[in-house]
Amino acid sequence: MTTTAQDLSTPEAALPRLPAHEVIYRQLRDLVLFGDLAPGEAVTIQGLSERLGAGMTPVREALRRLIAEGALVFQGNRRVSVPLLSADNISELILARQWVDPHLALRATERARLSDLNQLRALDDELDVAIARGDLRAYLELNYRFHKRLYEIAEAPILARMADGLWLRFGPSLRVVCGRMGTQNLPDKHKAMLEAMQARDSEAAARAIREDVIQGMEQVRQSLEQSGALC
Amino acid sequence: MTTTAQDLSTPEAALPRLPAHEVIYRQLRDLVLFGDLAPGEAVTIQGLSERLGAGMTPVREALRRLIAEGALVFQGNRRVSVPLLSADNISELILARQWVDPHLALRATERARLSDLNQLRALDDELDVAIARGDLRAYLELNYRFHKRLYEIAEAPILARMADGLWLRFGPSLRVVCGRMGTQNLPDKHKAMLEAMQARDSEAAARAIREDVIQGMEQVRQSLEQSGALC
DNA sequence: TGCCCCAGAATATGATCAAATTATTTCCTG
DNA sequence: CAGGAAATAATTTGATCATATTCTGGGGCA
């Protein structure tokens, strides 16, 4: 009854009410990208419902979303699971990222403000710390956020969503590979990219990202090829 | 272990019961691509629930899926609508299709069997009939099915879904443009593409599709640019 | 013009029905 | 008599609906 005037006094809590299905979606997304949800592992709606402490309906909606984005697949009749990537799938992903990521990097370089560059640099610094600590989870999350931030700076929402969708597909496999190899042997081209961006050399930035993508994806391909036959 | 022999005897009638949310999804999808759901037009869940004669839950799930695919947007807090494309959006779509469509055409040419070619030719023939008849709805649907079939032949599921997602985004605008111009002035490069495929000249096929894409998309851009300011 | 209240829409829960998978039992064969 | 396969029973899971609750937007009143 008390029409509580919206409490705007807390500037940090700008998210007064987030729908449950949205919350569930983000939790599941993080679970797929960074969490313990391994490729091939099957989950049930009711299982997730209990695990996340929510009703079935929000879980169902979140699942529909993730399935539509390719992060999950309808495993046969009764289960959803993180998809296992075939060699052909990996080739497709490499091909697609090899095009879209450099393009976004190019646009981002043209549009980046100083604050954007600083944010990227800060993320990359945190990333180095995570690598040094051997913190796999933090590495995965920061690496993702680095690229995601780059997509946002490019101001190309449709291409950014395409790139984001691709990430959702290979993220789980990347996690598996990194878990096997440890965080030490994970070189990236972020430094070269940042330098190119600072120099406003879009072509060089695109080239650096392209190398970064190829390097990472080829690692995934090789690791999956030699280890899991059916992966 | 023992592969329980599932009934594979009837490959055609394998869909005795389709979930309601799946049916709703397809209906809504067709409504967006070929139907009367115009860009900018807002719909409500309850409205769709009555219009399609289904409960709210399946409608909600279908909407989540379409929103995730970019076919619909969350208009503010209360409504969903077909998104209006900005000039920048169109540029992104052209850019993306210019890459992905030719690539799929190339792969399709390498893999196409004779039956595939015949199917494509049949679709294109029907398309000509639809144009001659001035049947806009049939034109839109056949044109889509022609390209979609091409995607399938390429046997690259991830790239195909990307291309399909792009179609969902510009389809509504294409419909508006074609509605304005009539079906007579809608040239395509399908004939050239089919010839190239038959000759197994993948590069030529890719080139033809690229021209087809550019031609169509530029028409959309120009039409929206000159007519609707905010489109 | 500004504020408050109300109608309506969206979100979320729980229950119910149907389908499927799993476990158990029984029967047949070697 | 023992082992296994097929059939059936039981539990689990998914799909849908009806309903309660919350929130937004608009209209009426001061």
Coordinates of C-alpha atoms (C1' of nucleotides) in Angstrom, one line a residue:
Chain A
M1 CA 0.0 0.0 0.0
T2 CA 2.7 2.4 0.9
T3 CA 3.6 3.9 -2.5
T4 CA 7.3 4.0 -1.7
A5 CA 8.8 6.7 -3.8
Q6 CA 11.5 5.0 -5.8
D7 CA 14.6 5.1 -3.7
L8 CA 17.1 7.0 -5.9
S9 CA 19.3 7.8 -3.1
T10 CA 21.6 4.8 -3.7
P11 CA 23.5 5.6 -6.9
E12 CA 25.2 2.2 -7.1
A13 CA 22.0 0.1 -7.1
A14 CA 20.7 1.4 -10.3
L15 CA 19.0 -1.9 -11.0
P16 CA 16.0 -1.8 -8.7
R17 CA 14.2 -4.8 -10.0
L18 CA 15.7 -7.2 -12.5
P19 CA 13.3 -9.8 -13.8
A20 CA 14.0 -13.3 -12.6
H21 CA 14.4 -14.8 -16.0
E22 CA 17.0 -12.2 -16.8
V23 CA 18.9 -13.0 -13.6
I24 CA 18.7 -16.7 -14.4
Y25 CA 19.9 -16.0 -17.9
R26 CA 23.0 -14.3 -16.7
Q27 CA 23.7 -17.0 -14.2
L28 CA 23.4 -19.7 -16.8
R29 CA 25.4 -17.7 -19.2
D30 CA 28.3 -17.4 -16.8
L31 CA 27.9 -21.0 -15.9
V32 CA 28.4 -21.9 -19.6
L33 CA 31.3 -19.5 -20.2
F34 CA 33.2 -19.8 -16.9
G35 CA 31.5 -22.2 -14.7
D36 CA 31.4 -25.9 -14.2
L37 CA 29.0 -26.7 -17.0
A38 CA 31.2 -28.9 -19.2
P39 CA 30.5 -29.5 -22.9
G40 CA 28.4 -32.6 -23.3
E41 CA 27.1 -32.4 -19.7
A42 CA 23.4 -32.6 -19.7
V43 CA 21.1 -30.6 -17.4
T44 CA 17.4 -30.7 -16.7
I45 CA 15.0 -27.8 -16.3
Q46 CA 13.9 -29.0 -12.9
G47 CA 17.5 -29.6 -11.9
L48 CA 18.5 -26.1 -12.8
S49 CA 15.3 -24.9 -11.1
E50 CA 16.5 -26.3 -7.8
R51 CA 20.1 -25.5 -8.3
L52 CA 19.4 -21.8 -8.9
G53 CA 16.5 -21.6 -6.5
A54 CA 13.9 -20.4 -9.0
G55 CA 10.7 -21.4 -10.5
M56 CA 10.6 -23.4 -13.7
T57 CA 9.1 -20.7 -15.9
P58 CA 12.0 -18.3 -15.6
V59 CA 14.5 -21.1 -16.1
R60 CA 12.6 -22.2 -19.2
E61 CA 12.7 -18.8 -20.7
A62 CA 16.4 -18.4 -20.0
L63 CA 17.1 -21.7 -21.6
R64 CA 15.1 -20.8 -24.7
R65 CA 17.3 -17.7 -25.0
L66 CA 20.5 -19.6 -24.6
I67 CA 19.4 -22.3 -27.0
A68 CA 18.5 -19.6 -29.6
E69 CA 22.0 -18.1 -29.1
G70 CA 23.7 -21.5 -29.7
A71 CA 25.1 -21.7 -26.2
L72 CA 23.0 -24.8 -25.5
V73 CA 21.5 -27.5 -27.6
F74 CA 18.5 -29.7 -27.3
Q75 CA 20.1 -33.0 -26.6
G76 CA 17.7 -35.4 -28.1
N77 CA 14.4 -35.7 -26.4
R78 CA 14.8 -34.8 -22.8
R79 CA 17.9 -32.8 -22.0
V80 CA 19.8 -29.7 -22.9
S81 CA 23.5 -29.6 -22.8
V82 CA 26.5 -27.5 -23.8
P83 CA 27.3 -28.6 -27.3
L84 CA 30.4 -30.6 -28.1
L85 CA 32.3 -29.0 -31.0
S86 CA 33.3 -31.0 -34.0
A87 CA 36.4 -30.3 -36.0
D88 CA 34.2 -28.8 -38.7
N89 CA 32.5 -26.6 -36.1
I90 CA 35.9 -25.3 -34.9
S91 CA 36.8 -24.5 -38.5
E92 CA 33.6 -22.5 -38.9
L93 CA 34.2 -20.6 -35.7
I94 CA 37.8 -19.8 -36.7
L95 CA 36.6 -18.6 -40.1
A96 CA 33.9 -16.4 -38.6
R97 CA 35.9 -14.9 -35.9
Q98 CA 38.7 -14.3 -38.2
W99 CA 36.4 -12.0 -40.1
V100 CA 34.3 -10.4 -37.5
D101 CA 36.8 -9.8 -34.7
P102 CA 39.3 -7.8 -36.8
H103 CA 36.5 -5.9 -38.3
L104 CA 35.2 -4.8 -34.9
A105 CA 38.8 -4.0 -33.8
L106 CA 39.2 -1.8 -36.8
R107 CA 36.0 0.1 -36.0
A108 CA 36.8 0.3 -32.4
T109 CA 40.2 1.8 -33.1
E110 CA 38.5 4.5 -35.2
R111 CA 36.1 5.3 -32.4
A112 CA 37.9 4.7 -29.2
R113 CA 38.1 7.5 -26.7
L114 CA 40.9 7.9 -24.2
S115 CA 38.7 6.5 -21.5
D116 CA 38.0 3.5 -23.6
L117 CA 41.7 2.8 -24.1
N118 CA 42.2 3.1 -20.4
Q119 CA 39.5 0.7 -19.6
L120 CA 40.9 -1.8 -22.0
R121 CA 44.4 -1.4 -20.6
A122 CA 43.0 -1.8 -17.1
L123 CA 41.3 -5.0 -18.1
D124 CA 44.5 -6.3 -19.7
D125 CA 46.4 -5.5 -16.6
E126 CA 44.0 -7.4 -14.4
L127 CA 44.3 -10.2 -16.9
D128 CA 48.1 -10.3 -16.4
V129 CA 47.5 -10.6 -12.7
A130 CA 45.1 -13.4 -13.1
I131 CA 47.6 -15.3 -15.3
A132 CA 50.4 -14.8 -12.8
R133 CA 48.1 -16.0 -10.1
G134 CA 47.1 -19.0 -12.1
D135 CA 43.5 -18.0 -11.6
L136 CA 41.8 -19.8 -14.5
R137 CA 38.3 -18.5 -13.8
A138 CA 39.4 -14.9 -13.6
Y139 CA 41.5 -15.3 -16.7
L140 CA 38.6 -16.6 -18.7
E141 CA 36.3 -13.9 -17.5
L142 CA 38.7 -11.0 -18.0
N143 CA 39.7 -12.3 -21.4
Y144 CA 36.1 -12.3 -22.4
R145 CA 35.4 -8.9 -20.9
F146 CA 38.4 -7.5 -22.8
H147 CA 37.1 -8.7 -26.1
K148 CA 33.5 -7.8 -25.3
R149 CA 34.5 -4.3 -24.3
L150 CA 36.2 -4.0 -27.7
Y151 CA 33.0 -5.0 -29.4
E152 CA 31.1 -2.4 -27.5
I153 CA 33.5 0.4 -28.5
A154 CA 33.1 -0.5 -32.1
E155 CA 29.5 0.7 -31.9
A156 CA 28.2 -1.9 -34.3
P157 CA 25.5 -3.7 -32.3
I158 CA 24.6 -6.3 -34.9
L159 CA 28.2 -7.3 -35.5
A160 CA 28.9 -7.3 -31.8
R161 CA 26.0 -9.6 -31.1
M162 CA 27.3 -11.9 -33.8
A163 CA 30.7 -12.0 -32.2
D164 CA 29.2 -12.5 -28.8
G165 CA 27.2 -15.4 -30.1
L166 CA 30.4 -17.0 -31.4
W167 CA 32.0 -16.6 -28.1
L168 CA 29.1 -18.4 -26.4
R169 CA 29.8 -21.3 -28.7
F170 CA 33.5 -21.8 -28.2
G171 CA 33.8 -20.5 -24.7
P172 CA 33.2 -23.8 -23.0
S173 CA 35.8 -25.6 -25.1
L174 CA 38.2 -22.8 -24.5
R175 CA 37.7 -23.4 -20.8
V176 CA 38.4 -27.1 -21.1
V177 CA 41.5 -26.5 -23.1
C178 CA 42.9 -23.9 -20.7
G179 CA 42.1 -26.1 -17.7
R180 CA 44.3 -28.7 -19.3
M181 CA 47.2 -26.5 -20.1
G182 CA 47.3 -24.1 -17.2
T183 CA 47.3 -20.4 -17.5
Q184 CA 51.0 -20.0 -18.1
N185 CA 51.1 -21.0 -21.7
L186 CA 48.4 -18.6 -22.9
P187 CA 50.0 -15.9 -24.9
D188 CA 47.8 -13.2 -26.4
K189 CA 48.3 -10.2 -28.7
H190 CA 46.5 -7.7 -26.4
K191 CA 49.6 -5.6 -25.9
A192 CA 50.3 -5.2 -29.6
M193 CA 46.6 -4.4 -30.1
L194 CA 46.5 -1.7 -27.5
E195 CA 49.6 -0.1 -28.9
A196 CA 48.1 -0.1 -32.4
M197 CA 44.9 1.4 -31.0
Q198 CA 46.8 4.1 -29.2
A199 CA 48.6 5.0 -32.4
R200 CA 45.3 5.0 -34.2
D201 CA 46.6 2.4 -36.6
S202 CA 43.3 0.5 -37.2
E203 CA 44.9 -1.9 -39.7
A204 CA 47.5 -2.9 -37.2
A205 CA 44.9 -3.3 -34.5
A206 CA 42.8 -5.5 -36.8
R207 CA 45.9 -7.6 -37.6
A208 CA 46.8 -8.0 -34.0
I209 CA 43.3 -9.2 -33.1
R210 CA 43.3 -11.5 -36.0
E211 CA 46.5 -13.1 -34.7
D212 CA 45.1 -13.3 -31.2
V213 CA 42.0 -15.0 -32.5
I214 CA 43.9 -17.5 -34.7
Q215 CA 46.4 -18.3 -31.9
G216 CA 43.7 -19.0 -29.4
M217 CA 41.4 -20.9 -31.7
E218 CA 44.1 -23.1 -33.1
Q219 CA 45.1 -24.0 -29.6
V220 CA 41.5 -25.1 -29.0
R221 CA 41.5 -27.1 -32.3
Q222 CA 44.7 -28.9 -31.6
S223 CA 43.9 -29.7 -28.1
L224 CA 40.5 -31.1 -28.9
E225 CA 41.8 -32.9 -32.0
Q226 CA 44.5 -34.8 -30.1
S227 CA 42.6 -35.5 -26.9
G228 CA 39.0 -36.1 -27.5
A229 CA 38.1 -38.0 -30.6
L230 CA 34.4 -37.2 -30.5
C231 CA 34.9 -33.7 -29.3
Chain B
M1 CA 25.4 -50.6 -25.2
T2 CA 23.1 -52.5 -27.4
T3 CA 21.8 -49.9 -29.7
T4 CA 18.1 -50.3 -29.2
A5 CA 16.7 -50.3 -32.6
Q6 CA 14.7 -47.1 -32.7
D7 CA 12.0 -47.0 -35.3
L8 CA 13.6 -45.4 -38.3
S9 CA 11.2 -46.9 -40.7
T10 CA 9.2 -43.7 -41.2
P11 CA 11.5 -40.8 -41.8
E12 CA 8.9 -38.5 -43.2
A13 CA 6.3 -38.6 -40.5
A14 CA 8.6 -38.2 -37.6
L15 CA 6.7 -35.2 -36.2
P16 CA 3.5 -36.6 -34.6
R17 CA 3.4 -34.0 -31.9
L18 CA 5.1 -30.6 -32.0
P19 CA 5.3 -28.6 -28.8
A20 CA 3.0 -25.6 -28.8
H21 CA 5.9 -23.1 -28.2
E22 CA 7.6 -24.4 -31.3
V23 CA 4.4 -23.9 -33.4
I24 CA 4.0 -20.4 -32.0
Y25 CA 7.6 -19.7 -32.7
R26 CA 7.2 -20.6 -36.4
Q27 CA 4.0 -18.7 -36.7
L28 CA 5.5 -15.6 -35.2
R29 CA 8.6 -16.0 -37.3
D30 CA 6.6 -16.2 -40.5
L31 CA 4.6 -13.2 -39.3
V32 CA 7.8 -11.2 -39.0
L33 CA 9.3 -12.3 -42.2
F34 CA 6.3 -12.4 -44.5
G35 CA 3.2 -11.4 -42.6
D36 CA 1.6 -8.2 -41.5
L37 CA 3.8 -7.5 -38.6
A38 CA 5.4 -4.2 -39.7
P39 CA 8.6 -2.7 -38.3
G40 CA 7.8 -0.5 -35.3
E41 CA 4.5 -2.2 -34.7
A42 CA 4.1 -3.2 -31.1
V43 CA 2.5 -6.3 -29.9
T44 CA 1.6 -7.5 -26.4
I45 CA 1.9 -11.0 -25.0
Q46 CA -1.8 -11.2 -24.2
G47 CA -2.7 -9.9 -27.6
L48 CA -0.6 -12.6 -29.4
S49 CA -2.0 -15.1 -26.9
E50 CA -5.5 -14.4 -28.1
R51 CA -4.6 -13.8 -31.8
L52 CA -2.9 -17.2 -32.0
G53 CA -5.2 -19.0 -29.7
A54 CA -2.6 -20.3 -27.3
G55 CA -1.7 -19.9 -23.6
M56 CA 0.6 -17.2 -22.5
T57 CA 3.5 -19.5 -21.5
P58 CA 4.2 -20.8 -25.0
V59 CA 3.9 -17.3 -26.4
R60 CA 6.4 -16.0 -23.9
E61 CA 8.9 -18.7 -24.8
A62 CA 8.6 -18.1 -28.5
L63 CA 9.1 -14.4 -27.9
R64 CA 12.2 -14.9 -25.9
R65 CA 13.6 -16.9 -28.7
L66 CA 12.8 -14.3 -31.3
I67 CA 14.2 -11.6 -29.2
A68 CA 17.4 -13.5 -28.7
E69 CA 17.6 -13.9 -32.5
G70 CA 17.2 -10.2 -33.0
A71 CA 13.9 -10.6 -34.8
L72 CA 12.1 -8.6 -32.1
V73 CA 13.1 -6.1 -29.6
F74 CA 12.0 -5.2 -26.1
Q75 CA 10.4 -1.9 -26.8
G76 CA 10.8 -0.1 -23.5
N77 CA 9.5 -2.0 -20.6
R78 CA 6.1 -3.1 -21.8
R79 CA 6.0 -4.0 -25.4
V80 CA 7.9 -6.0 -28.0
S81 CA 8.0 -4.9 -31.6
V82 CA 9.8 -5.5 -34.9
P83 CA 12.9 -3.3 -34.8
L84 CA 13.2 -0.3 -37.0
L85 CA 16.5 -0.3 -38.8
S86 CA 18.8 2.7 -38.8
A87 CA 21.1 3.5 -41.6
D88 CA 24.0 2.2 -39.5
N89 CA 22.1 -1.0 -38.9
I90 CA 21.7 -1.5 -42.7
S91 CA 25.3 -0.8 -43.3
E92 CA 26.2 -3.5 -40.8
L93 CA 23.8 -6.0 -42.3
I94 CA 25.2 -5.3 -45.8
L95 CA 28.7 -5.8 -44.5
A96 CA 27.9 -9.0 -42.8
R97 CA 25.9 -10.5 -45.6
Q98 CA 28.5 -9.5 -48.1
W99 CA 30.9 -11.8 -46.2
V100 CA 28.8 -14.7 -45.1
D101 CA 26.5 -15.2 -48.0
P102 CA 29.2 -15.5 -50.7
H103 CA 31.1 -17.8 -48.4
L104 CA 28.2 -20.1 -48.0
A105 CA 27.6 -20.0 -51.7
L106 CA 31.1 -21.1 -52.3
R107 CA 30.9 -24.0 -49.9
A108 CA 27.5 -24.9 -51.4
T109 CA 28.9 -25.1 -54.9
E110 CA 31.6 -27.4 -53.7
R111 CA 29.1 -29.8 -52.1
A112 CA 26.0 -29.5 -54.1
R113 CA 24.6 -32.7 -55.5
L114 CA 22.5 -32.8 -58.6
S115 CA 19.3 -33.1 -56.6
D116 CA 20.3 -30.0 -54.7
L117 CA 20.8 -28.1 -57.9
N118 CA 17.4 -29.2 -59.1
Q119 CA 15.7 -28.1 -55.9
L120 CA 17.3 -24.7 -56.2
R121 CA 16.2 -24.4 -59.8
A122 CA 12.7 -25.5 -58.9
L123 CA 12.5 -22.8 -56.2
D124 CA 13.8 -20.2 -58.6
D125 CA 11.2 -21.2 -61.2
E126 CA 8.5 -20.9 -58.6
L127 CA 9.9 -17.5 -57.7
D128 CA 9.6 -16.3 -61.3
V129 CA 6.0 -17.4 -61.3
A130 CA 5.4 -15.5 -58.1
I131 CA 7.0 -12.3 -59.6
A132 CA 4.9 -12.6 -62.8
R133 CA 1.8 -13.0 -60.7
G134 CA 2.7 -10.1 -58.6
D135 CA 2.3 -12.2 -55.5
L136 CA 4.4 -10.4 -52.9
R137 CA 4.0 -12.9 -50.1
A138 CA 5.0 -15.8 -52.3
Y139 CA 7.9 -13.9 -53.6
L140 CA 9.2 -13.1 -50.2
E141 CA 8.8 -16.6 -49.0
L142 CA 10.4 -18.3 -52.0
N143 CA 13.3 -15.9 -52.1
Y144 CA 13.9 -16.7 -48.5
R145 CA 13.6 -20.4 -49.1
F146 CA 16.0 -20.2 -52.0
H147 CA 18.7 -18.6 -49.9
K148 CA 18.0 -20.8 -46.9
R149 CA 18.3 -23.9 -49.0
L150 CA 21.6 -22.6 -50.3
Y151 CA 22.8 -22.2 -46.6
E152 CA 21.8 -25.8 -45.9
I153 CA 23.6 -27.2 -48.8
A154 CA 26.8 -25.5 -47.6
E155 CA 26.8 -27.8 -44.6
A156 CA 28.1 -25.2 -42.3
P157 CA 25.5 -25.0 -39.5
I158 CA 27.1 -22.2 -37.5
L159 CA 27.6 -19.9 -40.5
A160 CA 24.1 -20.9 -41.7
R161 CA 22.5 -19.8 -38.4
M162 CA 24.4 -16.5 -38.6
A163 CA 23.1 -15.9 -42.1
D164 CA 19.6 -16.9 -41.0
G165 CA 19.8 -14.5 -38.1
L166 CA 20.7 -11.7 -40.4
W167 CA 17.7 -12.5 -42.6
L168 CA 15.4 -12.2 -39.6
R169 CA 16.7 -8.7 -39.0
F170 CA 16.3 -7.2 -42.5
G171 CA 13.4 -9.4 -43.7
P172 CA 10.7 -7.0 -42.4
S173 CA 12.2 -4.0 -44.0
L174 CA 12.7 -5.9 -47.2
R175 CA 9.0 -6.7 -47.1
V176 CA 8.1 -3.0 -46.6
V177 CA 10.4 -2.0 -49.5
C178 CA 9.0 -4.6 -51.9
G179 CA 5.5 -3.7 -50.9
R180 CA 6.2 -0.2 -52.0
M181 CA 7.9 -1.0 -55.3
G182 CA 5.9 -3.9 -56.5
T183 CA 7.4 -7.2 -57.5
Q184 CA 8.2 -6.2 -61.1
N185 CA 11.4 -4.2 -60.3
L186 CA 13.1 -6.9 -58.2
P187 CA 15.9 -8.3 -60.2
D188 CA 18.1 -11.0 -58.8
K189 CA 21.3 -12.9 -59.7
H190 CA 19.9 -16.3 -59.1
K191 CA 20.2 -17.5 -62.7
A192 CA 23.8 -16.5 -62.9
M193 CA 24.4 -18.2 -59.5
L194 CA 22.8 -21.4 -60.7
E195 CA 24.8 -21.5 -63.8
A196 CA 28.0 -21.1 -61.9
M197 CA 27.0 -23.8 -59.5
Q198 CA 26.3 -26.2 -62.3
A199 CA 29.7 -25.4 -63.8
R200 CA 31.2 -26.0 -60.4
D201 CA 32.7 -22.5 -60.5
S202 CA 32.5 -21.7 -56.8
E203 CA 34.2 -18.3 -57.2
A204 CA 31.6 -17.2 -59.8
A205 CA 28.8 -18.5 -57.6
A206 CA 30.1 -16.5 -54.7
R207 CA 30.4 -13.4 -56.9
A208 CA 26.9 -13.8 -58.1
I209 CA 25.5 -14.1 -54.6
R210 CA 27.5 -11.2 -53.5
E211 CA 26.0 -9.1 -56.3
D212 CA 22.5 -10.4 -55.4
V213 CA 23.0 -9.4 -51.8
I214 CA 24.4 -6.0 -52.5
Q215 CA 21.6 -5.3 -55.0
G216 CA 18.9 -6.3 -52.7
M217 CA 20.3 -4.6 -49.6
E218 CA 21.1 -1.4 -51.4
Q219 CA 17.6 -1.2 -52.6
V220 CA 16.5 -1.5 -49.0
R221 CA 18.9 1.2 -47.9
Q222 CA 17.9 3.7 -50.5
S223 CA 14.2 3.1 -50.1
L224 CA 14.4 3.5 -46.3
E225 CA 16.7 6.5 -46.6
Q226 CA 14.6 8.5 -48.9
S227 CA 11.2 7.6 -47.4
G228 CA 11.3 7.1 -43.7
A229 CA 13.6 9.4 -41.8
L230 CA 13.7 7.4 -38.6
C231 CA 13.6 4.0 -40.3
Chain C
dT1 C1' 0.0 21.5 -14.2
dG2 C1' 1.0 18.0 -11.0
dC3 C1' -0.1 14.2 -8.1
dC4 C1' -2.6 10.1 -6.9
dC5 C1' -5.2 6.1 -7.8
dC6 C1' -6.8 2.5 -10.8
dA7 C1' -6.9 -0.5 -14.8
dG8 C1' -4.4 -3.5 -17.3
dA9 C1' -0.4 -6.0 -18.6
dA10 C1' 3.7 -8.7 -17.5
dT11 C1' 6.0 -11.7 -14.3
dA12 C1' 6.2 -15.6 -11.5
dT13 C1' 4.3 -19.7 -8.8
dG14 C1' 2.2 -24.1 -8.3
dA15 C1' -0.6 -27.6 -10.0
dT16 C1' -1.9 -30.8 -13.5
dC17 C1' -1.4 -33.7 -17.5
dA18 C1' 1.4 -36.3 -20.7
dA19 C1' 5.5 -38.5 -22.2
dA20 C1' 9.7 -40.9 -21.5
dT21 C1' 13.2 -43.0 -19.2
dT22 C1' 14.5 -46.1 -15.8
dA23 C1' 13.9 -50.1 -12.9
dT24 C1' 11.7 -54.3 -12.0
dT25 C1' 9.7 -58.4 -13.0
dT26 C1' 8.6 -62.3 -15.7
dC27 C1' 9.1 -65.4 -19.2
dC28 C1' 11.7 -67.8 -22.6
dT29 C1' 15.8 -70.2 -24.2
dG30 C1' 20.2 -72.5 -23.9
Chain D
dC1 C1' 18.9 -73.8 -13.4
dA2 C1' 20.9 -69.5 -15.1
dG3 C1' 21.2 -65.7 -18.1
dG4 C1' 19.1 -62.3 -20.9
dA5 C1' 15.6 -59.9 -23.3
dA6 C1' 11.1 -58.0 -23.5
dA7 C1' 7.3 -56.0 -21.3
dT8 C1' 5.3 -53.5 -17.7
dA9 C1' 5.2 -50.5 -13.7
dA10 C1' 7.0 -46.4 -11.4
dT11 C1' 9.4 -42.3 -11.1
dT12 C1' 11.1 -38.5 -13.2
dT13 C1' 10.7 -34.7 -16.4
dG14 C1' 8.7 -31.6 -19.6
dA15 C1' 4.7 -28.8 -21.3
dT16 C1' 0.8 -26.2 -20.4
dC17 C1' -2.6 -23.7 -17.9
dA18 C1' -4.9 -21.0 -14.3
dT19 C1' -4.0 -17.9 -10.9
dA20 C1' -1.7 -14.7 -7.7
dT21 C1' 1.4 -10.8 -7.4
dT22 C1' 3.9 -6.8 -9.0
dC23 C1' 4.7 -3.0 -11.8
dT24 C1' 3.9 0.5 -15.3
dG25 C1' 1.2 3.9 -17.6
dG26 C1' -2.7 6.7 -18.1
dG27 C1' -6.7 9.2 -16.6
dG28 C1' -9.1 11.8 -13.2
dC29 C1' -9.1 15.2 -9.7
dA30 C1' -7.3 19.0 -7.0

